[in-house]
Short mmCIF file of C-alpha atoms in Angstrom, two decimals:
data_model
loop_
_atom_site.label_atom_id
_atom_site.label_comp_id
_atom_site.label_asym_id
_atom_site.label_seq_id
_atom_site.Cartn_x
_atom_site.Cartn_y
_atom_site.Cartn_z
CA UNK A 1 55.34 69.14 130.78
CA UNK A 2 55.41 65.97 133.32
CA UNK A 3 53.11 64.82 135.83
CA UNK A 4 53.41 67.39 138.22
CA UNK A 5 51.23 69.68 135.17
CA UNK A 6 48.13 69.22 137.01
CA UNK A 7 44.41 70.29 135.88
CA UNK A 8 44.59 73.24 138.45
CA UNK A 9 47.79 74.58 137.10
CA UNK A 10 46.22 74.95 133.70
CA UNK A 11 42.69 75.40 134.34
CA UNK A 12 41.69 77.01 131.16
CA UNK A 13 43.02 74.83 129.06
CA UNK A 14 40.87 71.76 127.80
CA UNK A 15 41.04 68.21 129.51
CA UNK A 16 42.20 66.60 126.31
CA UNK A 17 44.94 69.04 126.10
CA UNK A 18 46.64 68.40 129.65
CA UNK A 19 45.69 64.00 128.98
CA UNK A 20 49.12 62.27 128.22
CA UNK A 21 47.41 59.45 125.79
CA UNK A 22 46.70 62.28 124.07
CA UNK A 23 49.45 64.38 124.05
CA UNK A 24 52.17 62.22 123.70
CA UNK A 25 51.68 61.81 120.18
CA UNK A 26 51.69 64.98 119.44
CA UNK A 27 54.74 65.77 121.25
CA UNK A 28 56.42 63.16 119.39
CA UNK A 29 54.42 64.24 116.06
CA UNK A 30 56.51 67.64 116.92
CA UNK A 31 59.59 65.90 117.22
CA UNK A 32 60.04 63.89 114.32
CA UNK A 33 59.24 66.70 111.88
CA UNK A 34 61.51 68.80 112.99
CA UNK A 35 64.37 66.16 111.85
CA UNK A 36 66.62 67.54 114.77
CA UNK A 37 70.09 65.86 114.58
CA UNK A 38 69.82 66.63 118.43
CA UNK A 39 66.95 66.79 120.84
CA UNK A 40 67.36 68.22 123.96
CA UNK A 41 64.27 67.93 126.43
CA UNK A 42 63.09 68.65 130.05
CA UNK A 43 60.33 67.92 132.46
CA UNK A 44 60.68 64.08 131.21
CA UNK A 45 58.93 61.12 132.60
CA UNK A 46 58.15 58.86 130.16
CA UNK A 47 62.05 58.40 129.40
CA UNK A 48 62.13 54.45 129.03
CA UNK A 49 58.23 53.79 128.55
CA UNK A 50 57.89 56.84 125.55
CA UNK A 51 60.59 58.78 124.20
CA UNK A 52 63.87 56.19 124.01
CA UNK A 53 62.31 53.05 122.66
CA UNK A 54 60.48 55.43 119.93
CA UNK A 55 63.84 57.66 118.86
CA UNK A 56 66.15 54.47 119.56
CA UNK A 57 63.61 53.12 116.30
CA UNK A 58 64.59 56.61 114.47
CA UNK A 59 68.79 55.84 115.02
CA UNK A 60 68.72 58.65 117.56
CA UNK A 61 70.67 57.23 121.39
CA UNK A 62 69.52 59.24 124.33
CA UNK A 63 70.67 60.53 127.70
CA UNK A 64 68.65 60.60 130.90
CA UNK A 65 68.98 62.60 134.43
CA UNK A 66 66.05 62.31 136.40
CA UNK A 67 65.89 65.00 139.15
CA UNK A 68 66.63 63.48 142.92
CA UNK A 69 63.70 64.66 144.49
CA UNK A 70 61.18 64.80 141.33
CA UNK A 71 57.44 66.67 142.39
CA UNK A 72 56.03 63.83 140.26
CA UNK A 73 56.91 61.68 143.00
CA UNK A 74 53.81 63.63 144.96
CA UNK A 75 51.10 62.35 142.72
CA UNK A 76 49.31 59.00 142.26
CA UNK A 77 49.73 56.60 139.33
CA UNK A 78 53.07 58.46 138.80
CA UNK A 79 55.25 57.23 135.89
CA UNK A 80 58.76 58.07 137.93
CA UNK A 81 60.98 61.20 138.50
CA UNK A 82 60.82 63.85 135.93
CA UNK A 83 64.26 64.97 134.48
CA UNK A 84 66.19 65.93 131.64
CA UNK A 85 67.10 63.54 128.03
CA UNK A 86 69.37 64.26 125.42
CA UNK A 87 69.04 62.42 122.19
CA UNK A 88 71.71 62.89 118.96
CA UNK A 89 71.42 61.01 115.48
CA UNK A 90 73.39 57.95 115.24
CA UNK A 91 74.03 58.66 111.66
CA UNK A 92 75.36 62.04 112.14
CA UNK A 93 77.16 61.99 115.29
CA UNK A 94 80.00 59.32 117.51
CA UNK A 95 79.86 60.04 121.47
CA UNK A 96 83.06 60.87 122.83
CA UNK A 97 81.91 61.14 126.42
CA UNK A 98 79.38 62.33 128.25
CA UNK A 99 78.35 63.28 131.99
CA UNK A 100 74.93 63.03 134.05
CA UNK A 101 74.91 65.14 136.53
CA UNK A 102 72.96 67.09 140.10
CA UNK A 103 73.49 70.83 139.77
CA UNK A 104 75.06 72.74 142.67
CA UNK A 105 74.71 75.90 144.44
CA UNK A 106 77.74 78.59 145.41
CA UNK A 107 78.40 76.72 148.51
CA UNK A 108 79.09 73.32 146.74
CA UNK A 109 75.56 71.55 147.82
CA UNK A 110 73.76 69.56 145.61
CA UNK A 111 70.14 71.52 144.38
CA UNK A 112 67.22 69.62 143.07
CA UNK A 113 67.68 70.26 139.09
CA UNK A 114 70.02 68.56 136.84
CA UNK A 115 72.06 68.56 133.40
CA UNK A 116 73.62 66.44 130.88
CA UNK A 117 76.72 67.57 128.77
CA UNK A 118 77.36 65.24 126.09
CA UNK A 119 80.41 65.50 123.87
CA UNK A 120 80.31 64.47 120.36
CA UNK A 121 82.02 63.82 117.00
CA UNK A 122 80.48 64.28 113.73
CA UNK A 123 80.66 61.45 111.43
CA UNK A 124 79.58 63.15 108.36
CA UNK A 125 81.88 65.45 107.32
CA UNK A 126 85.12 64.42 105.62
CA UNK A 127 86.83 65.73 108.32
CA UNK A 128 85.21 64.90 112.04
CA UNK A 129 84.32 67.87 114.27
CA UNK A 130 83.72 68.06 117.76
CA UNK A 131 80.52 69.61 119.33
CA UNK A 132 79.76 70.33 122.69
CA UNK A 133 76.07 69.80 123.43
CA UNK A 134 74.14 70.51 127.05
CA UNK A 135 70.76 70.11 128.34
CA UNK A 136 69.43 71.20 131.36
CA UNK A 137 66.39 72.45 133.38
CA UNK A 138 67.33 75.30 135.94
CA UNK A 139 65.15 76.58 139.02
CA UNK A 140 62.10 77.53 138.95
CA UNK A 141 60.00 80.44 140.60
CA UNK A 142 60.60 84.42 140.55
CA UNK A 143 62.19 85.00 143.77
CA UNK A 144 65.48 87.24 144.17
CA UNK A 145 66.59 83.76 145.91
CA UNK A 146 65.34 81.88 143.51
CA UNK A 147 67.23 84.04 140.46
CA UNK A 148 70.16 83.98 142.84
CA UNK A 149 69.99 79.80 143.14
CA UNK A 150 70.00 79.75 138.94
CA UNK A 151 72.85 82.25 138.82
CA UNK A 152 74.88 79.70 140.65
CA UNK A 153 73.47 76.49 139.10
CA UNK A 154 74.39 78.13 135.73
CA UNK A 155 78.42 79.14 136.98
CA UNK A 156 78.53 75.18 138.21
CA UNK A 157 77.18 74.01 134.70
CA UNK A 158 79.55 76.50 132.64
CA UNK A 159 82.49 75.15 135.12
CA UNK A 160 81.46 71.15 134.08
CA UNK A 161 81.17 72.10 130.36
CA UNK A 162 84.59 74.11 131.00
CA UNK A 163 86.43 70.85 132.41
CA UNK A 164 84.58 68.48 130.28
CA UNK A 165 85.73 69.26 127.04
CA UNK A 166 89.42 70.19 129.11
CA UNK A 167 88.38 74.03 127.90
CA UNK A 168 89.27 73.56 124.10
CA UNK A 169 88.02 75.38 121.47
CA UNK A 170 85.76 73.68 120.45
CA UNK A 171 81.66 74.37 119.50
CA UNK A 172 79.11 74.60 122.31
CA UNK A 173 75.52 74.50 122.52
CA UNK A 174 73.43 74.68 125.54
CA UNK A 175 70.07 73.98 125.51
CA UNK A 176 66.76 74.56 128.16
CA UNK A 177 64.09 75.93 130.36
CA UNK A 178 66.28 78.44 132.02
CA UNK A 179 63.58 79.39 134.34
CA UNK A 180 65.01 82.98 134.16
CA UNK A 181 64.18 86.47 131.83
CA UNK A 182 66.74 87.71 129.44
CA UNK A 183 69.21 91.00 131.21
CA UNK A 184 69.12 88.66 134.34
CA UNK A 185 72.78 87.71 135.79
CA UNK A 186 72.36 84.05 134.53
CA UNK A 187 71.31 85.19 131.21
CA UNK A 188 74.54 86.80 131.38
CA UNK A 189 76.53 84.58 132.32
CA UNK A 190 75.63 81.85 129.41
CA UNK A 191 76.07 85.08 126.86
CA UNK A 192 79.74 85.89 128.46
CA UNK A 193 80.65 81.86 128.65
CA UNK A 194 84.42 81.37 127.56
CA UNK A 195 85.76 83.54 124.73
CA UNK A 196 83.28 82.04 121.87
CA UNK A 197 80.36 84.55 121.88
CA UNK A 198 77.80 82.94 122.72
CA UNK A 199 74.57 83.93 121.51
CA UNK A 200 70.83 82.94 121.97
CA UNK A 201 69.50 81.34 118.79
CA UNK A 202 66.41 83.44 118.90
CA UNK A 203 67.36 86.73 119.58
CA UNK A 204 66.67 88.90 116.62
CA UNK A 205 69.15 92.05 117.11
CA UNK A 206 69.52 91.10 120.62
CA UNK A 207 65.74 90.64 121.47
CA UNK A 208 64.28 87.76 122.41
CA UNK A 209 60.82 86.71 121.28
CA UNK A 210 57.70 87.91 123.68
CA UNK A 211 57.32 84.32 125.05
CA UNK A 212 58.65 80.67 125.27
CA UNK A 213 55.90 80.22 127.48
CA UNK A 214 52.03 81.20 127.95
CA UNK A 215 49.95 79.60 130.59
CA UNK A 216 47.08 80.87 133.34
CA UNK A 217 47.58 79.68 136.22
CA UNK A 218 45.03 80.42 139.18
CA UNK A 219 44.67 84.25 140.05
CA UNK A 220 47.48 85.05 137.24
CA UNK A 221 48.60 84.66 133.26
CA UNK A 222 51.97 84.17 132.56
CA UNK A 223 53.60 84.89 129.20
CA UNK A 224 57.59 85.70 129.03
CA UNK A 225 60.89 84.01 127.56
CA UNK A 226 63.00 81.37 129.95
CA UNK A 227 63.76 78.81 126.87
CA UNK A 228 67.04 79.30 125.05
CA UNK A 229 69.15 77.68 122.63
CA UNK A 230 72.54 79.26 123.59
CA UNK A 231 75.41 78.35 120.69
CA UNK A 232 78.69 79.31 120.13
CA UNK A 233 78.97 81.78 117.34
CA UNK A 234 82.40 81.89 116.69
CA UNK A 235 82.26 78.32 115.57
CA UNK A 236 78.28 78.03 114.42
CA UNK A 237 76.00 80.03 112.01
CA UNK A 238 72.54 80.35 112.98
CA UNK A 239 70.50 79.38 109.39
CA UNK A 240 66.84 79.15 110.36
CA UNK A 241 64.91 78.97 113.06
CA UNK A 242 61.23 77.63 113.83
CA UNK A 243 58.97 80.39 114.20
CA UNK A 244 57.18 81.34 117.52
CA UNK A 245 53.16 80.82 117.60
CA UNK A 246 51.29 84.17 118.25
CA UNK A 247 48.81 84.03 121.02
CA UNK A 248 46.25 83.87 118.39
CA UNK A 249 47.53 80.93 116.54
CA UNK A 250 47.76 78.99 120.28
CA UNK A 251 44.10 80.51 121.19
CA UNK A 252 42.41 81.84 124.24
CA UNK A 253 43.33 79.18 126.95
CA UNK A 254 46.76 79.77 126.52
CA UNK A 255 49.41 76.25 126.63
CA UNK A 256 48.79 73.63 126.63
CA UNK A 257 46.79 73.60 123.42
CA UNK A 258 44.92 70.80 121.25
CA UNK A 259 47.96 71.86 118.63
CA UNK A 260 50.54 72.57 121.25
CA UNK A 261 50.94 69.85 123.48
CA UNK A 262 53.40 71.79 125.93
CA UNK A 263 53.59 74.72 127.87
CA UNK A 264 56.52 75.78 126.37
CA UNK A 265 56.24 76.21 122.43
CA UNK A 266 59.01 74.22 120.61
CA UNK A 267 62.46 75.85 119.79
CA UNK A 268 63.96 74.60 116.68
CA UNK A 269 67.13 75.84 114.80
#
C-alpha cells in the first residue's frame, strides 16, 4: 500500500492504521519473521529511504522498478514513484542476471505497470541450481478493457521470462498483485506458461482462498483473490504455506488493520 492509499479509499479503517510511521514497522515486523529467502513486493515507495537499507542489514540485495507515471506523484509530501522490489538472501542465492522492466500491451506500447525478473543461482546446495524468480504489479480496475490490458501485460511478461532464461528448463516463480480473479484469461495464461505446470501456491484442489484482499471503499466492500504466488511444479514442491486471516481475525473495518498493515494480507510459502 503506497501513498496513493488515501484516508477516503479506506474510510473505515482507523487513522493509525493507514499512518506510514506506524505501519512501516509492522510491515517490516511481517517481513522478517517470515525468514523469506525471497521477497517479492509491490506498491513500493519507500525503496531507498525503508525497505533496502533495512534488508541490505539482513544480507538480503534488492531490485527496484518504479512505475513511469506513479499516482503517488499526485499527492503532497510524496516520497517518489511507487513500484515494484525484489529482494533474495545473499547467503542462499548468486545473481546471474536480472532485468527491470515497463510492461507492454498487444500492440507493443509501453503501459504504466512494471516487472522485475531476476535470475538466480543457489549457493547452498552441493550442487548450484538455477531459479527463475518474477515480481510484478499488473493493471488495476474491473473493466473488460481493463482484464483485456492484463491479459496482454501478462503474454509480454511470460515472453521476457521466456527469453530471459533463453527458455531452459529451469524453475520459475512469479510473484504479485495480479489485479485479476482466478478462471480469467490471464489467470490462464500464468497456469498454461511453458510446459512446467505451473500452479498457484494457494490453491487447495484448484481453489483459491476467498480473498487476498478486503477493503471498503466509498459506496462498496471489496473482498476477492488477485495475489498469487505462481511456481513451477514440475521442478518445486509446495511444503507450507502461511495461512489466510478470516474476516474475523482482521475485524470489522476490513484492511488495513492495527495487525495488518496492508490491504493485501501477506502470502508466504
Amino acid at each position: 500500500l503506497s501513498k496513493s492509499g488515501t484516508r477516503e479509499n479506506f474510510y473505515k479503517c482507523p487513522p493509525s492504521a493507514l499512518t506510514w510511521s506506524t505501519r512501516k514497522h509492522r510491515i517490516m515486523d511481517e517481513i522478517l519473521k517470515s525468514k523469506a529467502d525471497i521477497i517479492c513486493l509491490e506498491e513500493v515507495d519507500h525503496y531507498s529511504d525503508f525497505f533496502n537499507p533495512i534488508l541490505a542489514s539482513q544480507d538480503y540485495i534488492g531490485l527496484y522498478m518504479p512505475k513511469p507515471d506513479s499516482p503517488c506523484l499526485l499527492y503532497d509530501e510524496n516520497n517518489g514513484p511507487d513500484g515494484c522490489a525484489l529482494f533474495f538472501s545473499s547467503k542462499k542465492f548468486s545473481m546471474i542476471l536480472h532485468e527491470q522492466f515497463v510492461l507492454r500491451n498487444g500492440d507493443g506500447e509501453d503501459t504504466n505497470q512494471v516487472a522485475i525478473v531476476v535470475l538466480l543461482e543457489t549457493t547452498y546446495l552441493s550442487k548450484p541450481k538455477k531459479i527463475c524468480v518474477a515480481s510484478t504489479h499488473l493493471k488495476s480496475h474491473s473493466s473488460e478493457w481493463c482484464e483485456n490490458l492484463r491479459k496482454e501485460q501478462s503474454t509480454f511478461l511470460l515472453q521476457r521470462i521466456g527469453e530471459l532464461i533463453d527458455y531452459e528448463y529451469i524453475p520459475v516463480i512469479v510473484c504479485g498483485d495480479f489485479n485479476t480473479e482466478p478462471n480469467t484469461p490471464t489467470y490462464a495464461n500464468f497456469a498454461n506458461f511453458q510446459s512446467c505446470d505451473m500452479k498457484s501456491a494457494y490453491a487447495i484442489n484448484s481453489l483459491e482462498p476467498k480473498f487476498t484482499t478486503w477493503k471498503f471503499r466509498p459506496g462498496r466492500e471489496i473482498c476477492h483473490t488477485i495475489d498469487y504466488i505462481w511456481f513451477s511444479s514440475k521442478f518445486l514442491s509446495l511444503i507450507q504455506f502461511l495461512a489466510i486471516p478470516s474476516t474475523s481475525e482482521i475485524g470489522a473495518n476490513a484492511l488495513p488493520a492495527e495487525c495488518y498493515p496492508s490491504d493485501h494480507v501477506s502470502l508466504v510459502a
